[in-house]
Amino acid sequence: MSMSTGTGTGVSAGTEGRASGTSGGAGVGNGPAGRLQSLFEGHRLTPTQRRIAHSMVRRAADVPFLSSVELAELAGVSQPSVTRFAVALGFDGYPALRKHLREVALAEPTADTGSYNEYQQAVEAEIENLRHLASVLADPRPVERAGRLLAASRPLPVLGLRAAAAQAYGFAYFAAKVHPDVRLLDEGGTMAHDRIDAAVRAGASTLLCFALPRHPREVVDTLAYAKQAGLTVVTVADSAFAPVAKVSDLLLPAAVGTGLAFDTACAPMLLGRVLLEAMCDGLPDAQARLEEFDARAAARGLFVE
């Protein structure tokens, strides 16, 4: 699992996790996004170059056919920045990088999706995202580390704004069944800062954030504030090169689908459940709390099953 430390060496840090998984033959996904992640890892990228990388991962299937100008427009950077990015990856220039990407794409077998309609194609894309998530979880150490951090934080603030609000709510709902003090942060600005201050005063050591595109500026600002307050920031984001990487201590990527009018986020949701499992492993009384809840629910007739 790629990790970003927000110090300018996050991509290199991610290589350690990937290398472990790759040695077992399943460390990196076989899809276009997985191949791009492998290409980028191990390189020290500037913030502008990370932005280009993030845009390429988001449009992995289209990138081999984009000109440098088109990629620059997609990433919101200058054309020379794209050229410098290609050189930073070890290529003579962007044409050489694009040639490499095309050769890799042509060499890979592709599924016959010609008869699929747009809805089926969106589902197939999500299946590919889940396969990629499964492959990076071949190295469980980053998730296990995150689980320990979340379990140890009392209270545990969970941040999710705009598109990521549902992910944060779902995590917080289930986490509250096993963690003694979970605090959902679903609004940004100074209110979020106030609630972070309160959590720190109460003893919080870690903040969990769900960050999905389009990435709100207030999420980046809130994470920066949390780090200044002394919290360790664990982030689930759509890419290791997302804008929140620079303000995250541990970033766990799970790709989103972009084939429909609104992004789909099955992989981030599943990664959130994996984090719940890892957190439970760090809470000795988690099973007892679940059994207690089940007993109370049965006594109250809470569920109709």
Coordinates of C-alpha atoms in Angstrom, one line a residue:
M1 CA 0.0 0.0 0.0
S2 CA 1.5 3.3 -1.0
M3 CA 2.2 5.7 1.8
S4 CA 2.7 9.4 1.6
T5 CA 4.4 11.3 4.4
G6 CA 3.8 14.9 3.3
T7 CA 7.5 15.6 3.4
G8 CA 8.4 15.5 -0.2
T9 CA 9.5 11.9 0.0
G10 CA 6.1 10.3 0.2
V11 CA 6.4 8.5 -3.1
S12 CA 9.7 6.9 -2.1
A13 CA 8.2 5.9 1.2
G14 CA 5.5 4.1 -0.8
T15 CA 8.0 2.0 -2.6
E16 CA 8.9 0.1 0.5
G17 CA 5.3 -1.1 0.9
R18 CA 4.9 -1.9 -2.8
A19 CA 8.2 -3.8 -2.9
S20 CA 7.1 -6.1 -0.2
G21 CA 3.9 -6.9 -2.0
T22 CA 5.5 -7.2 -5.4
S23 CA 7.9 -9.9 -4.2
G24 CA 4.9 -12.1 -3.7
G25 CA 3.7 -11.4 -7.2
A26 CA 0.7 -9.3 -6.3
G27 CA 1.9 -6.1 -5.0
V28 CA 0.7 -3.9 -7.8
G29 CA -2.6 -4.0 -9.7
N30 CA -2.5 -5.1 -13.3
G31 CA -4.8 -2.4 -14.6
P32 CA -3.7 1.0 -16.2
A33 CA -3.9 2.8 -12.8
G34 CA -1.8 0.1 -11.1
R35 CA 0.9 0.3 -13.9
L36 CA 1.1 4.0 -13.6
Q37 CA 1.4 3.8 -9.8
S38 CA 4.3 1.5 -10.3
L39 CA 6.0 3.8 -12.8
F40 CA 5.8 6.8 -10.4
E41 CA 6.9 5.1 -7.2
G42 CA 10.5 5.5 -6.2
H43 CA 10.8 9.0 -7.7
R44 CA 11.0 12.2 -5.7
L45 CA 8.3 14.3 -7.3
T46 CA 7.6 18.0 -6.8
P47 CA 4.1 19.2 -5.8
T48 CA 3.4 20.1 -9.5
Q49 CA 4.7 16.7 -10.6
R50 CA 2.5 14.9 -8.0
R51 CA -0.4 16.8 -9.5
I52 CA 0.4 15.5 -13.0
A53 CA 0.8 12.0 -11.6
H54 CA -2.6 12.2 -9.8
S55 CA -4.3 13.4 -13.0
M56 CA -2.7 10.6 -15.0
V57 CA -3.9 7.9 -12.5
R58 CA -7.4 9.4 -12.6
R59 CA -7.4 9.1 -16.4
A60 CA -5.1 6.1 -16.7
A61 CA -6.8 4.5 -19.7
D62 CA -6.7 7.7 -21.7
V63 CA -3.2 8.9 -20.9
P64 CA -1.2 7.0 -23.6
F65 CA -3.2 8.9 -26.2
L66 CA -3.0 12.4 -24.7
S67 CA -0.5 15.0 -26.1
S68 CA 1.6 17.0 -23.6
V69 CA -0.6 20.0 -24.1
E70 CA -3.8 17.9 -23.3
L71 CA -2.1 16.4 -20.3
A72 CA -1.1 19.9 -19.1
E73 CA -4.7 21.1 -19.5
L74 CA -6.0 18.0 -17.6
A75 CA -3.6 18.6 -14.7
G76 CA -3.9 22.4 -14.7
V77 CA -0.1 22.9 -15.2
S78 CA 2.1 24.3 -18.0
Q79 CA 3.3 22.2 -20.9
P80 CA 7.0 22.5 -19.9
S81 CA 6.0 21.1 -16.5
V82 CA 4.8 17.9 -18.3
T83 CA 8.1 17.7 -20.1
R84 CA 10.1 18.1 -16.8
F85 CA 7.8 15.5 -15.2
A86 CA 8.7 12.9 -18.0
V87 CA 12.4 13.7 -17.5
A88 CA 12.1 13.2 -13.8
L89 CA 10.7 9.7 -14.5
G90 CA 13.8 8.9 -16.5
F91 CA 12.6 9.5 -20.1
D92 CA 14.1 11.8 -22.7
G93 CA 10.9 13.8 -22.8
Y94 CA 7.1 13.4 -22.9
P95 CA 7.0 11.7 -26.4
A96 CA 9.2 8.9 -25.0
L97 CA 7.0 8.5 -21.9
R98 CA 3.9 8.4 -24.0
K99 CA 5.5 5.8 -26.3
H100 CA 6.4 3.7 -23.3
L101 CA 2.8 3.9 -22.0
R102 CA 1.4 2.9 -25.4
E103 CA 3.7 -0.1 -25.7
V104 CA 2.7 -1.3 -22.3
A105 CA -1.0 -0.8 -23.0
L106 CA -0.8 -2.7 -26.3
A107 CA 1.1 -5.5 -24.7
E108 CA -1.5 -6.1 -22.1
P109 CA -4.5 -8.3 -22.9
T110 CA -7.8 -6.4 -22.6
A111 CA -11.2 -7.7 -21.7
D112 CA -13.8 -7.7 -24.5
T113 CA -16.1 -4.9 -23.3
G114 CA -17.3 -3.9 -26.7
S115 CA -20.8 -5.3 -26.0
Y116 CA -21.1 -3.6 -22.6
N117 CA -23.3 -0.5 -22.2
E118 CA -22.1 2.5 -20.3
Y119 CA -23.5 1.2 -17.0
Q120 CA -21.9 -2.1 -17.3
Q121 CA -18.6 -0.4 -18.2
A122 CA -18.8 1.6 -15.0
V123 CA -19.3 -1.6 -13.0
E124 CA -16.3 -3.3 -14.8
A125 CA -14.2 -0.3 -13.9
E126 CA -15.1 -0.6 -10.3
I127 CA -14.3 -4.3 -10.4
E128 CA -10.8 -3.3 -11.7
N129 CA -10.5 -0.8 -8.8
L130 CA -11.3 -3.5 -6.3
R131 CA -8.8 -5.9 -7.9
H132 CA -6.2 -3.2 -7.6
L133 CA -7.1 -2.6 -3.9
A134 CA -6.8 -6.4 -3.3
S135 CA -3.4 -6.5 -4.8
V136 CA -1.9 -3.6 -2.8
L137 CA -3.4 -5.2 0.4
A138 CA -0.9 -8.1 -0.3
D139 CA 1.3 -6.0 2.0
P140 CA -1.0 -5.5 5.1
R141 CA 1.6 -3.5 7.1
P142 CA 0.3 0.0 6.3
V143 CA -3.3 -0.9 7.1
E144 CA -2.2 -2.6 10.3
R145 CA -0.2 0.4 11.3
A146 CA -3.2 2.6 10.6
G147 CA -5.4 0.3 12.7
R148 CA -3.1 0.6 15.7
L149 CA -3.0 4.4 15.4
L150 CA -6.8 4.6 15.2
A151 CA -7.3 2.2 18.1
A152 CA -4.9 4.1 20.3
S153 CA -6.5 7.5 19.8
R154 CA -9.0 8.4 22.5
P155 CA -11.0 10.2 21.2
L156 CA -10.8 9.4 17.5
P157 CA -11.9 12.2 15.1
V158 CA -13.1 11.1 11.7
L159 CA -13.2 13.8 9.0
G160 CA -15.1 13.6 5.7
L161 CA -16.5 16.6 3.8
R162 CA -18.7 16.9 0.7
A163 CA -18.3 13.8 -1.5
A164 CA -16.4 12.0 1.3
A165 CA -19.0 12.7 4.0
A166 CA -20.8 9.4 3.4
Q167 CA -17.5 7.4 3.7
A168 CA -16.7 9.1 7.0
Y169 CA -20.2 8.7 8.4
G170 CA -20.2 5.0 7.5
F171 CA -16.8 4.4 9.2
A172 CA -17.8 6.4 12.3
Y173 CA -21.1 4.6 12.6
F174 CA -19.5 1.2 12.8
A175 CA -16.4 2.3 14.7
A176 CA -18.6 3.7 17.5
K177 CA -19.7 0.1 18.3
V178 CA -16.2 -0.9 19.3
H179 CA -14.2 2.3 20.0
P180 CA -15.1 4.2 23.2
D181 CA -15.0 7.7 21.7
V182 CA -15.5 8.4 17.9
R183 CA -16.1 12.0 16.8
L184 CA -17.4 12.6 13.3
L185 CA -16.2 15.9 11.7
D186 CA -18.6 16.6 8.8
E187 CA -18.2 20.4 8.5
G188 CA -15.1 22.4 7.6
G189 CA -13.8 25.8 8.4
T190 CA -13.4 27.2 11.9
M191 CA -15.9 24.8 13.3
A192 CA -13.7 21.8 12.3
H193 CA -10.8 23.6 13.9
D194 CA -12.7 24.0 17.2
R195 CA -13.6 20.4 17.2
I196 CA -10.1 19.3 16.5
D197 CA -8.9 21.5 19.4
A198 CA -11.5 19.8 21.7
A199 CA -10.4 16.4 20.6
V200 CA -6.7 17.2 21.2
R201 CA -7.6 18.5 24.7
A202 CA -9.4 15.3 25.4
G203 CA -6.4 13.2 24.4
A204 CA -6.7 12.4 20.7
S205 CA -3.5 11.4 19.0
T206 CA -4.7 10.5 15.4
L207 CA -7.3 11.8 12.9
L208 CA -8.8 9.7 10.2
C209 CA -9.8 11.5 7.0
F210 CA -11.7 10.3 3.9
A211 CA -10.8 12.5 0.9
L212 CA -12.4 12.1 -2.5
P213 CA -12.4 14.2 -5.7
R214 CA -13.1 16.9 -6.2
H215 CA -10.8 17.7 -3.3
P216 CA -12.1 20.6 -1.3
R217 CA -9.6 23.2 -0.3
E218 CA -11.1 23.2 3.2
V219 CA -10.1 19.5 3.6
V220 CA -6.4 20.3 2.9
D221 CA -6.6 23.3 5.3
T222 CA -8.3 21.2 8.0
L223 CA -5.6 18.5 7.8
A224 CA -2.9 21.0 7.9
Y225 CA -4.5 22.4 11.1
A226 CA -4.8 18.9 12.6
K227 CA -1.1 18.3 12.0
Q228 CA -0.2 21.6 13.6
A229 CA -2.3 20.6 16.6
G230 CA -0.1 17.5 17.0
L231 CA -2.4 14.9 15.5
T232 CA -1.1 12.0 13.2
V233 CA -3.2 12.2 10.0
V234 CA -4.3 8.9 8.4
T235 CA -6.0 9.5 5.0
V236 CA -8.0 7.3 2.7
A237 CA -7.8 9.0 -0.7
D238 CA -8.4 8.2 -4.4
S239 CA -4.7 8.3 -5.2
A240 CA -1.3 8.4 -3.5
F241 CA -0.7 11.6 -5.4
A242 CA -4.0 13.4 -4.3
P243 CA -3.7 17.0 -3.0
V244 CA -4.1 15.7 0.6
A245 CA -0.9 13.7 0.4
K246 CA 1.2 16.6 1.5
V247 CA -0.8 17.0 4.7
S248 CA -1.1 13.3 5.6
D249 CA 1.3 11.2 7.7
L250 CA -0.1 7.9 6.3
L251 CA -2.0 7.9 3.0
L252 CA -3.9 4.7 1.9
P253 CA -5.1 4.9 -1.7
A254 CA -8.2 3.4 -3.2
A255 CA -9.2 4.5 -6.7
V256 CA -12.6 5.9 -7.6
G257 CA -14.6 5.2 -10.8
T258 CA -15.0 8.1 -13.2
G259 CA -17.2 6.5 -15.9
L260 CA -20.5 8.0 -14.8
A261 CA -21.6 11.6 -14.3
F262 CA -20.7 11.3 -10.6
D263 CA -17.7 9.4 -9.3
T264 CA -18.2 5.9 -7.7
A265 CA -16.3 5.0 -4.6
C266 CA -16.6 1.3 -3.9
A267 CA -12.9 0.8 -3.3
P268 CA -12.6 3.6 -0.7
M269 CA -15.7 2.3 1.1
L270 CA -14.2 -1.2 1.2
L271 CA -10.9 0.1 2.4
G272 CA -12.7 1.9 5.2
R273 CA -14.2 -1.5 6.3
V274 CA -10.7 -3.0 6.2
L275 CA -9.5 -0.2 8.4
L276 CA -12.3 -1.0 10.8
E277 CA -11.1 -4.6 11.0
A278 CA -7.5 -3.5 11.6
M279 CA -8.7 -1.1 14.3
C280 CA -10.7 -3.9 16.0
D281 CA -7.5 -6.0 16.1
G282 CA -6.0 -3.2 18.2
L283 CA -8.9 -3.0 20.6
P284 CA -8.8 -5.9 23.1
D285 CA -12.4 -5.4 24.1
A286 CA -13.8 -5.0 20.6
Q287 CA -15.5 -8.4 20.6
A288 CA -17.0 -7.9 24.0
R289 CA -18.4 -4.5 23.0
L290 CA -20.0 -6.1 19.9
E291 CA -21.5 -8.9 21.9
E292 CA -22.8 -6.4 24.4
F293 CA -24.4 -4.4 21.6
D294 CA -26.0 -7.5 20.1
A295 CA -27.5 -8.4 23.5
R296 CA -29.0 -4.9 24.0
A297 CA -30.3 -4.8 20.4
A298 CA -32.1 -8.1 21.0
A299 CA -33.6 -6.9 24.3
R300 CA -34.9 -3.8 22.6
G301 CA -36.1 -5.6 19.5
L302 CA -34.0 -3.2 17.5
F303 CA -33.9 -5.3 14.3
V304 CA -36.7 -7.1 12.6
E305 CA -34.6 -10.1 11.3

